[in-house]
């Protein structure tokens, strides 16, 4: 387990699309373990592999109700709308109000390749959307609400 460096918005990798994980090996496990350490050290609620410079579809999330590891995650249902302040470990010191679904359902694999379903509302829905966006090179600043003063 190790802390990795979190890249920031000047790094063009953040705008690249991450590749599907096809090999569920020790290397993947090490990446996930390092991402968990890095997320907790940075006091974030989520981290995508691209943020540590690895273009793989891997995300870790902990909104205070338990750690979730997502490999090849996909949002399969979206419901409602929320407008809340959002930030990103790769854009330190910045924040903005975004438009996101109020709740989402996600399917993803774990580090062994087994598929699971998750659902999240509020902060957790935002975390799922935010981190999965990273896998396609999207940042929260692409989802800003016109109402930046609420
Ligand atoms: Zn982020």
PDB file of N, CA, C and O in Angstrom, residues 28-91:
ATOM      1  N   UNK A  28      -3.826  -4.928 -10.405  1.00  0.00           N
ATOM      2  CA  UNK A  28      -5.088  -4.203 -10.215  1.00  0.00           C
ATOM      3  C   UNK A  28      -5.347  -4.018  -8.717  1.00  0.00           C
ATOM      4  O   UNK A  28      -5.720  -2.930  -8.262  1.00  0.00           O
ATOM      5  N   UNK A  29      -5.154  -5.086  -7.939  1.00  0.00           N
ATOM      6  CA  UNK A  29      -5.364  -5.011  -6.492  1.00  0.00           C
ATOM      7  C   UNK A  29      -4.460  -3.964  -5.849  1.00  0.00           C
ATOM      8  O   UNK A  29      -4.897  -3.209  -4.977  1.00  0.00           O
ATOM      9  N   UNK A  30      -3.210  -3.929  -6.276  1.00  0.00           N
ATOM     10  CA  UNK A  30      -2.268  -2.938  -5.737  1.00  0.00           C
ATOM     11  C   UNK A  30      -2.726  -1.526  -6.080  1.00  0.00           C
ATOM     12  O   UNK A  30      -2.699  -0.627  -5.231  1.00  0.00           O
ATOM     13  N   UNK A  31      -3.165  -1.343  -7.328  1.00  0.00           N
ATOM     14  CA  UNK A  31      -3.657  -0.029  -7.747  1.00  0.00           C
ATOM     15  C   UNK A  31      -4.820   0.397  -6.849  1.00  0.00           C
ATOM     16  O   UNK A  31      -4.854   1.524  -6.346  1.00  0.00           O
ATOM     17  N   UNK A  32      -5.788  -0.514  -6.644  1.00  0.00           N
ATOM     18  CA  UNK A  32      -6.969  -0.189  -5.843  1.00  0.00           C
ATOM     19  C   UNK A  32      -6.561   0.122  -4.396  1.00  0.00           C
ATOM     20  O   UNK A  32      -7.021   1.111  -3.811  1.00  0.00           O
ATOM     21  N   UNK A  33      -5.677  -0.685  -3.818  1.00  0.00           N
ATOM     22  CA  UNK A  33      -5.217  -0.438  -2.442  1.00  0.00           C
ATOM     23  C   UNK A  33      -4.542   0.928  -2.330  1.00  0.00           C
ATOM     24  O   UNK A  33      -4.779   1.677  -1.376  1.00  0.00           O
ATOM     25  N   UNK A  34      -3.712   1.249  -3.307  1.00  0.00           N
ATOM     26  CA  UNK A  34      -3.028   2.548  -3.290  1.00  0.00           C
ATOM     27  C   UNK A  34      -4.027   3.695  -3.442  1.00  0.00           C
ATOM     28  O   UNK A  34      -3.882   4.754  -2.805  1.00  0.00           O
ATOM     29  N   UNK A  35      -5.046   3.488  -4.303  1.00  0.00           N
ATOM     30  CA  UNK A  35      -6.058   4.535  -4.495  1.00  0.00           C
ATOM     31  C   UNK A  35      -6.828   4.771  -3.191  1.00  0.00           C
ATOM     32  O   UNK A  35      -7.157   5.916  -2.853  1.00  0.00           O
ATOM     33  N   UNK A  36      -7.124   3.696  -2.460  1.00  0.00           N
ATOM     34  CA  UNK A  36      -7.836   3.822  -1.177  1.00  0.00           C
ATOM     35  C   UNK A  36      -6.995   4.648  -0.198  1.00  0.00           C
ATOM     36  O   UNK A  36      -7.479   5.613   0.399  1.00  0.00           O
ATOM     37  N   UNK A  37      -5.713   4.287  -0.058  1.00  0.00           N
ATOM     38  CA  UNK A  37      -4.814   5.041   0.829  1.00  0.00           C
ATOM     39  C   UNK A  37      -4.745   6.503   0.425  1.00  0.00           C
ATOM     40  O   UNK A  37      -4.768   7.403   1.267  1.00  0.00           O
ATOM     41  N   UNK A  38      -4.631   6.728  -0.882  1.00  0.00           N
ATOM     42  CA  UNK A  38      -4.477   8.087  -1.399  1.00  0.00           C
ATOM     43  C   UNK A  38      -5.739   8.909  -1.146  1.00  0.00           C
ATOM     44  O   UNK A  38      -5.665  10.074  -0.741  1.00  0.00           O
ATOM     45  N   UNK A  39      -6.910   8.289  -1.365  1.00  0.00           N
ATOM     46  CA  UNK A  39      -8.189   8.986  -1.136  1.00  0.00           C
ATOM     47  C   UNK A  39      -8.337   9.382   0.335  1.00  0.00           C
ATOM     48  O   UNK A  39      -8.683  10.527   0.639  1.00  0.00           O
ATOM     49  N   UNK A  40      -8.060   8.446   1.249  1.00  0.00           N
ATOM     50  CA  UNK A  40      -8.214   8.755   2.679  1.00  0.00           C
ATOM     51  C   UNK A  40      -7.214   9.813   3.126  1.00  0.00           C
ATOM     52  O   UNK A  40      -7.531  10.709   3.887  1.00  0.00           O
ATOM     53  N   UNK A  41      -5.973   9.711   2.635  1.00  0.00           N
ATOM     54  CA  UNK A  41      -4.944  10.686   2.996  1.00  0.00           C
ATOM     55  C   UNK A  41      -5.361  12.089   2.566  1.00  0.00           C
ATOM     56  O   UNK A  41      -5.158  13.070   3.269  1.00  0.00           O
ATOM     57  N   UNK A  42      -5.994  12.168   1.376  1.00  0.00           N
ATOM     58  CA  UNK A  42      -6.399  13.471   0.835  1.00  0.00           C
ATOM     59  C   UNK A  42      -7.753  13.916   1.382  1.00  0.00           C
ATOM     60  O   UNK A  42      -8.231  15.003   1.053  1.00  0.00           O
ATOM     61  N   UNK A  43      -8.385  13.051   2.203  1.00  0.00           N
ATOM     62  CA  UNK A  43      -9.702  13.332   2.780  1.00  0.00           C
ATOM     63  C   UNK A  43     -10.754  13.602   1.719  1.00  0.00           C
ATOM     64  O   UNK A  43     -11.601  14.485   1.857  1.00  0.00           O
ATOM     65  N   UNK A  44     -10.693  12.822   0.639  1.00  0.00           N
ATOM     66  CA  UNK A  44     -11.712  12.920  -0.407  1.00  0.00           C
ATOM     67  C   UNK A  44     -12.785  11.868  -0.197  1.00  0.00           C
ATOM     68  O   UNK A  44     -12.607  10.931   0.585  1.00  0.00           O
ATOM     69  N   UNK A  45     -13.926  12.036  -0.897  1.00  0.00           N
ATOM     70  CA  UNK A  45     -14.986  11.021  -0.826  1.00  0.00           C
ATOM     71  C   UNK A  45     -14.932  10.082  -2.028  1.00  0.00           C
ATOM     72  O   UNK A  45     -15.696   9.129  -2.099  1.00  0.00           O
ATOM     73  N   UNK A  46     -14.013  10.358  -2.960  1.00  0.00           N
ATOM     74  CA  UNK A  46     -13.878   9.486  -4.115  1.00  0.00           C
ATOM     75  C   UNK A  46     -12.598   9.786  -4.864  1.00  0.00           C
ATOM     76  O   UNK A  46     -12.027  10.871  -4.722  1.00  0.00           O
ATOM     77  N   UNK A  47     -12.142   8.785  -5.626  1.00  0.00           N
ATOM     78  CA  UNK A  47     -10.935   8.967  -6.435  1.00  0.00           C
ATOM     79  C   UNK A  47     -11.022   8.039  -7.637  1.00  0.00           C
ATOM     80  O   UNK A  47     -11.414   6.876  -7.508  1.00  0.00           O
ATOM     81  N   UNK A  48     -10.655   8.563  -8.798  1.00  0.00           N
ATOM     82  CA  UNK A  48     -10.607   7.753 -10.017  1.00  0.00           C
ATOM     83  C   UNK A  48      -9.135   7.488 -10.358  1.00  0.00           C
ATOM     84  O   UNK A  48      -8.264   8.310 -10.054  1.00  0.00           O
ATOM     85  N   UNK A  49      -8.872   6.335 -10.986  1.00  0.00           N
ATOM     86  CA  UNK A  49      -7.490   5.933 -11.276  1.00  0.00           C
ATOM     87  C   UNK A  49      -6.736   6.986 -12.086  1.00  0.00           C
ATOM     88  O   UNK A  49      -5.544   7.215 -11.868  1.00  0.00           O
ATOM     89  N   UNK A  50      -7.439   7.639 -13.004  1.00  0.00           N
ATOM     90  CA  UNK A  50      -6.769   8.660 -13.826  1.00  0.00           C
ATOM     91  C   UNK A  50      -6.165   9.755 -12.952  1.00  0.00           C
ATOM     92  O   UNK A  50      -5.143  10.354 -13.310  1.00  0.00           O
ATOM     93  N   UNK A  51      -6.749   9.993 -11.778  1.00  0.00           N
ATOM     94  CA  UNK A  51      -6.229  11.045 -10.890  1.00  0.00           C
ATOM     95  C   UNK A  51      -4.876  10.681 -10.285  1.00  0.00           C
ATOM     96  O   UNK A  51      -4.179  11.555  -9.773  1.00  0.00           O
ATOM     97  N   UNK A  52      -4.532   9.385 -10.307  1.00  0.00           N
ATOM     98  CA  UNK A  52      -3.170   8.999  -9.934  1.00  0.00           C
ATOM     99  C   UNK A  52      -2.375   8.622 -11.186  1.00  0.00           C
ATOM    100  O   UNK A  52      -1.376   7.910 -11.116  1.00  0.00           O
ATOM    101  N   UNK A  53      -2.864   9.062 -12.346  1.00  0.00           N
ATOM    102  CA  UNK A  53      -2.114   8.924 -13.587  1.00  0.00           C
ATOM    103  C   UNK A  53      -2.270   7.586 -14.292  1.00  0.00           C
ATOM    104  O   UNK A  53      -1.495   7.279 -15.202  1.00  0.00           O
ATOM    105  N   UNK A  54      -3.284   6.800 -13.905  1.00  0.00           N
ATOM    106  CA  UNK A  54      -3.483   5.482 -14.513  1.00  0.00           C
ATOM    107  C   UNK A  54      -4.808   5.486 -15.292  1.00  0.00           C
ATOM    108  O   UNK A  54      -5.875   5.654 -14.709  1.00  0.00           O
ATOM    109  N   UNK A  55      -4.717   5.309 -16.617  1.00  0.00           N
ATOM    110  CA  UNK A  55      -5.924   5.395 -17.447  1.00  0.00           C
ATOM    111  C   UNK A  55      -6.665   4.058 -17.495  1.00  0.00           C
ATOM    112  O   UNK A  55      -6.745   3.404 -18.537  1.00  0.00           O
ATOM    113  N   UNK A  56      -7.194   3.660 -16.353  1.00  0.00           N
ATOM    114  CA  UNK A  56      -7.981   2.424 -16.219  1.00  0.00           C
ATOM    115  C   UNK A  56      -9.307   2.785 -15.587  1.00  0.00           C
ATOM    116  O   UNK A  56      -9.363   3.692 -14.736  1.00  0.00           O
ATOM    117  N   UNK A  57     -10.370   2.027 -15.937  1.00  0.00           N
ATOM    118  CA  UNK A  57     -11.699   2.353 -15.419  1.00  0.00           C
ATOM    119  C   UNK A  57     -11.874   1.786 -13.995  1.00  0.00           C
ATOM    120  O   UNK A  57     -12.516   0.757 -13.805  1.00  0.00           O
ATOM    121  N   UNK A  58     -11.255   2.473 -13.049  1.00  0.00           N
ATOM    122  CA  UNK A  58     -11.288   2.068 -11.642  1.00  0.00           C
ATOM    123  C   UNK A  58     -11.599   3.297 -10.785  1.00  0.00           C
ATOM    124  O   UNK A  58     -11.029   4.371 -11.014  1.00  0.00           O
ATOM    125  N   UNK A  59     -12.500   3.109  -9.805  1.00  0.00           N
ATOM    126  CA  UNK A  59     -12.929   4.201  -8.932  1.00  0.00           C
ATOM    127  C   UNK A  59     -13.032   3.667  -7.502  1.00  0.00           C
ATOM    128  O   UNK A  59     -13.427   2.517  -7.310  1.00  0.00           O
ATOM    129  N   UNK A  60     -12.681   4.482  -6.521  1.00  0.00           N
ATOM    130  CA  UNK A  60     -12.999   4.156  -5.128  1.00  0.00           C
ATOM    131  C   UNK A  60     -13.811   5.310  -4.547  1.00  0.00           C
ATOM    132  O   UNK A  60     -13.596   6.472  -4.904  1.00  0.00           O
ATOM    133  N   UNK A  61     -14.773   4.957  -3.692  1.00  0.00           N
ATOM    134  CA  UNK A  61     -15.674   5.951  -3.096  1.00  0.00           C
ATOM    135  C   UNK A  61     -15.893   5.591  -1.633  1.00  0.00           C
ATOM    136  O   UNK A  61     -16.062   4.412  -1.305  1.00  0.00           O
ATOM    137  N   UNK A  62     -15.890   6.612  -0.769  1.00  0.00           N
ATOM    138  CA  UNK A  62     -16.357   6.421   0.606  1.00  0.00           C
ATOM    139  C   UNK A  62     -17.003   7.716   1.064  1.00  0.00           C
ATOM    140  O   UNK A  62     -16.309   8.701   1.338  1.00  0.00           O
ATOM    141  N   UNK A  63     -18.321   7.714   1.113  1.00  0.00           N
ATOM    142  CA  UNK A  63     -19.065   8.907   1.532  1.00  0.00           C
ATOM    143  C   UNK A  63     -19.349   8.879   3.023  1.00  0.00           C
ATOM    144  O   UNK A  63     -20.270   9.533   3.507  1.00  0.00           O
ATOM    145  N   UNK A  64     -18.600   8.062   3.767  1.00  0.00           N
ATOM    146  CA  UNK A  64     -18.792   8.001   5.211  1.00  0.00           C
ATOM    147  C   UNK A  64     -19.622   6.795   5.634  1.00  0.00           C
ATOM    148  O   UNK A  64     -19.790   6.533   6.821  1.00  0.00           O
ATOM    149  N   UNK A  65     -20.132   6.046   4.642  1.00  0.00           N
ATOM    150  CA  UNK A  65     -20.947   4.874   4.990  1.00  0.00           C
ATOM    151  C   UNK A  65     -20.329   3.588   4.427  1.00  0.00           C
ATOM    152  O   UNK A  65     -21.021   2.607   4.179  1.00  0.00           O
ATOM    153  N   UNK A  66     -19.022   3.641   4.228  1.00  0.00           N
ATOM    154  CA  UNK A  66     -18.339   2.413   3.788  1.00  0.00           C
ATOM    155  C   UNK A  66     -17.650   2.577   2.454  1.00  0.00           C
ATOM    156  O   UNK A  66     -18.071   3.366   1.611  1.00  0.00           O
ATOM    157  N   UNK A  67     -16.592   1.824   2.304  1.00  0.00           N
ATOM    158  CA  UNK A  67     -15.766   1.889   1.104  1.00  0.00           C
ATOM    159  C   UNK A  67     -16.384   1.065  -0.028  1.00  0.00           C
ATOM    160  O   UNK A  67     -16.852  -0.044   0.190  1.00  0.00           O
ATOM    161  N   UNK A  68     -16.387   1.647  -1.236  1.00  0.00           N
ATOM    162  CA  UNK A  68     -16.843   0.918  -2.417  1.00  0.00           C
ATOM    163  C   UNK A  68     -15.731   0.955  -3.463  1.00  0.00           C
ATOM    164  O   UNK A  68     -15.164   2.013  -3.731  1.00  0.00           O
ATOM    165  N   UNK A  69     -15.424  -0.197  -4.033  1.00  0.00           N
ATOM    166  CA  UNK A  69     -14.452  -0.294  -5.127  1.00  0.00           C
ATOM    167  C   UNK A  69     -15.226  -0.596  -6.408  1.00  0.00           C
ATOM    168  O   UNK A  69     -16.007  -1.541  -6.442  1.00  0.00           O
ATOM    169  N   UNK A  70     -15.010   0.212  -7.428  1.00  0.00           N
ATOM    170  CA  UNK A  70     -15.755   0.053  -8.665  1.00  0.00           C
ATOM    171  C   UNK A  70     -14.788  -0.135  -9.830  1.00  0.00           C
ATOM    172  O   UNK A  70     -13.985   0.750 -10.123  1.00  0.00           O
ATOM    173  N   UNK A  71     -14.879  -1.290 -10.472  1.00  0.00           N
ATOM    174  CA  UNK A  71     -14.084  -1.542 -11.672  1.00  0.00           C
ATOM    175  C   UNK A  71     -15.054  -1.596 -12.853  1.00  0.00           C
ATOM    176  O   UNK A  71     -16.096  -2.260 -12.765  1.00  0.00           O
ATOM    177  N   UNK A  72     -14.738  -0.872 -13.909  1.00  0.00           N
ATOM    178  CA  UNK A  72     -15.601  -0.767 -15.093  1.00  0.00           C
ATOM    179  C   UNK A  72     -17.030  -0.323 -14.746  1.00  0.00           C
ATOM    180  O   UNK A  72     -18.006  -0.907 -15.238  1.00  0.00           O
ATOM    181  N   UNK A  73     -17.171   0.723 -13.900  1.00  0.00           N
ATOM    182  CA  UNK A  73     -18.523   1.125 -13.490  1.00  0.00           C
ATOM    183  C   UNK A  73     -19.303   1.800 -14.605  1.00  0.00           C
ATOM    184  O   UNK A  73     -18.719   2.457 -15.479  1.00  0.00           O
ATOM    185  N   UNK A  74     -20.627   1.619 -14.549  1.00  0.00           N
ATOM    186  CA  UNK A  74     -21.538   2.253 -15.509  1.00  0.00           C
ATOM    187  C   UNK A  74     -22.776   2.694 -14.764  1.00  0.00           C
ATOM    188  O   UNK A  74     -23.310   1.931 -13.950  1.00  0.00           O
ATOM    189  N   UNK A  75     -23.250   3.903 -15.072  1.00  0.00           N
ATOM    190  CA  UNK A  75     -24.526   4.352 -14.500  1.00  0.00           C
ATOM    191  C   UNK A  75     -25.633   3.761 -15.352  1.00  0.00           C
ATOM    192  O   UNK A  75     -25.657   3.947 -16.567  1.00  0.00           O
ATOM    193  N   UNK A  76     -26.543   3.011 -14.718  1.00  0.00           N
ATOM    194  CA  UNK A  76     -27.603   2.357 -15.493  1.00  0.00           C
ATOM    195  C   UNK A  76     -28.972   2.997 -15.269  1.00  0.00           C
ATOM    196  O   UNK A  76     -29.895   2.744 -16.026  1.00  0.00           O
ATOM    197  N   UNK A  77     -29.104   3.842 -14.243  1.00  0.00           N
ATOM    198  CA  UNK A  77     -30.356   4.575 -14.019  1.00  0.00           C
ATOM    199  C   UNK A  77     -30.051   5.898 -13.353  1.00  0.00           C
ATOM    200  O   UNK A  77     -29.178   5.971 -12.496  1.00  0.00           O
ATOM    201  N   UNK A  78     -30.802   6.938 -13.771  1.00  0.00           N
ATOM    202  CA  UNK A  78     -30.671   8.272 -13.166  1.00  0.00           C
ATOM    203  C   UNK A  78     -32.061   8.771 -12.848  1.00  0.00           C
ATOM    204  O   UNK A  78     -32.971   8.584 -13.655  1.00  0.00           O
ATOM    205  N   UNK A  79     -32.225   9.427 -11.691  1.00  0.00           N
ATOM    206  CA  UNK A  79     -33.524   9.965 -11.339  1.00  0.00           C
ATOM    207  C   UNK A  79     -33.382  11.303 -10.630  1.00  0.00           C
ATOM    208  O   UNK A  79     -32.508  11.459  -9.773  1.00  0.00           O
ATOM    209  N   UNK A  80     -34.254  12.247 -10.976  1.00  0.00           N
ATOM    210  CA  UNK A  80     -34.289  13.529 -10.288  1.00  0.00           C
ATOM    211  C   UNK A  80     -33.097  14.411 -10.614  1.00  0.00           C
ATOM    212  O   UNK A  80     -32.269  14.084 -11.464  1.00  0.00           O
ATOM    213  N   UNK A  81     -33.045  15.551  -9.936  1.00  0.00           N
ATOM    214  CA  UNK A  81     -31.981  16.536 -10.153  1.00  0.00           C
ATOM    215  C   UNK A  81     -31.553  17.102  -8.803  1.00  0.00           C
ATOM    216  O   UNK A  81     -32.383  17.269  -7.913  1.00  0.00           O
ATOM    217  N   UNK A  82     -30.267  17.352  -8.635  1.00  0.00           N
ATOM    218  CA  UNK A  82     -29.797  18.085  -7.466  1.00  0.00           C
ATOM    219  C   UNK A  82     -28.790  19.134  -7.920  1.00  0.00           C
ATOM    220  O   UNK A  82     -28.092  18.964  -8.927  1.00  0.00           O
ATOM    221  N   UNK A  83     -28.755  20.226  -7.170  1.00  0.00           N
ATOM    222  CA  UNK A  83     -27.804  21.299  -7.412  1.00  0.00           C
ATOM    223  C   UNK A  83     -27.058  21.513  -6.112  1.00  0.00           C
ATOM    224  O   UNK A  83     -27.637  22.005  -5.138  1.00  0.00           O
ATOM    225  N   UNK A  84     -25.797  21.106  -6.068  1.00  0.00           N
ATOM    226  CA  UNK A  84     -25.019  21.215  -4.827  1.00  0.00           C
ATOM    227  C   UNK A  84     -23.592  21.637  -5.165  1.00  0.00           C
ATOM    228  O   UNK A  84     -23.145  21.491  -6.303  1.00  0.00           O
ATOM    229  N   UNK A  85     -22.871  22.097  -4.154  1.00  0.00           N
ATOM    230  CA  UNK A  85     -21.482  22.501  -4.328  1.00  0.00           C
ATOM    231  C   UNK A  85     -20.614  21.257  -4.467  1.00  0.00           C
ATOM    232  O   UNK A  85     -20.764  20.298  -3.712  1.00  0.00           O
ATOM    233  N   UNK A  86     -19.740  21.283  -5.454  1.00  0.00           N
ATOM    234  CA  UNK A  86     -18.880  20.136  -5.720  1.00  0.00           C
ATOM    235  C   UNK A  86     -17.440  20.606  -5.875  1.00  0.00           C
ATOM    236  O   UNK A  86     -17.177  21.710  -6.326  1.00  0.00           O
ATOM    237  N   UNK A  87     -16.519  19.754  -5.486  1.00  0.00           N
ATOM    238  CA  UNK A  87     -15.103  20.032  -5.679  1.00  0.00           C
ATOM    239  C   UNK A  87     -14.418  18.769  -6.160  1.00  0.00           C
ATOM    240  O   UNK A  87     -15.067  17.739  -6.339  1.00  0.00           O
ATOM    241  N   UNK A  88     -13.107  18.855  -6.383  1.00  0.00           N
ATOM    242  CA  UNK A  88     -12.371  17.716  -6.927  1.00  0.00           C
ATOM    243  C   UNK A  88     -10.948  17.771  -6.399  1.00  0.00           C
ATOM    244  O   UNK A  88     -10.346  18.847  -6.355  1.00  0.00           O
ATOM    245  N   UNK A  89     -10.406  16.621  -6.009  1.00  0.00           N
ATOM    246  CA  UNK A  89      -9.029  16.588  -5.499  1.00  0.00           C
ATOM    247  C   UNK A  89      -8.022  17.044  -6.551  1.00  0.00           C
ATOM    248  O   UNK A  89      -6.915  17.468  -6.211  1.00  0.00           O
ATOM    249  N   UNK A  90      -8.405  16.973  -7.832  1.00  0.00           N
ATOM    250  CA  UNK A  90      -7.503  17.414  -8.904  1.00  0.00           C
ATOM    251  C   UNK A  90      -7.631  18.906  -9.204  1.00  0.00           C
ATOM    252  O   UNK A  90      -6.892  19.432 -10.038  1.00  0.00           O
ATOM    253  N   UNK A  91      -8.606  19.576  -8.559  1.00  0.00           N
ATOM    254  CA  UNK A  91      -8.764  21.028  -8.715  1.00  0.00           C
ATOM    255  C   UNK A  91      -8.767  21.639  -7.312  1.00  0.00           C
ATOM    256  O   UNK A  91      -9.792  22.144  -6.851  1.00  0.00           O
TER     257      UNK A  91
END
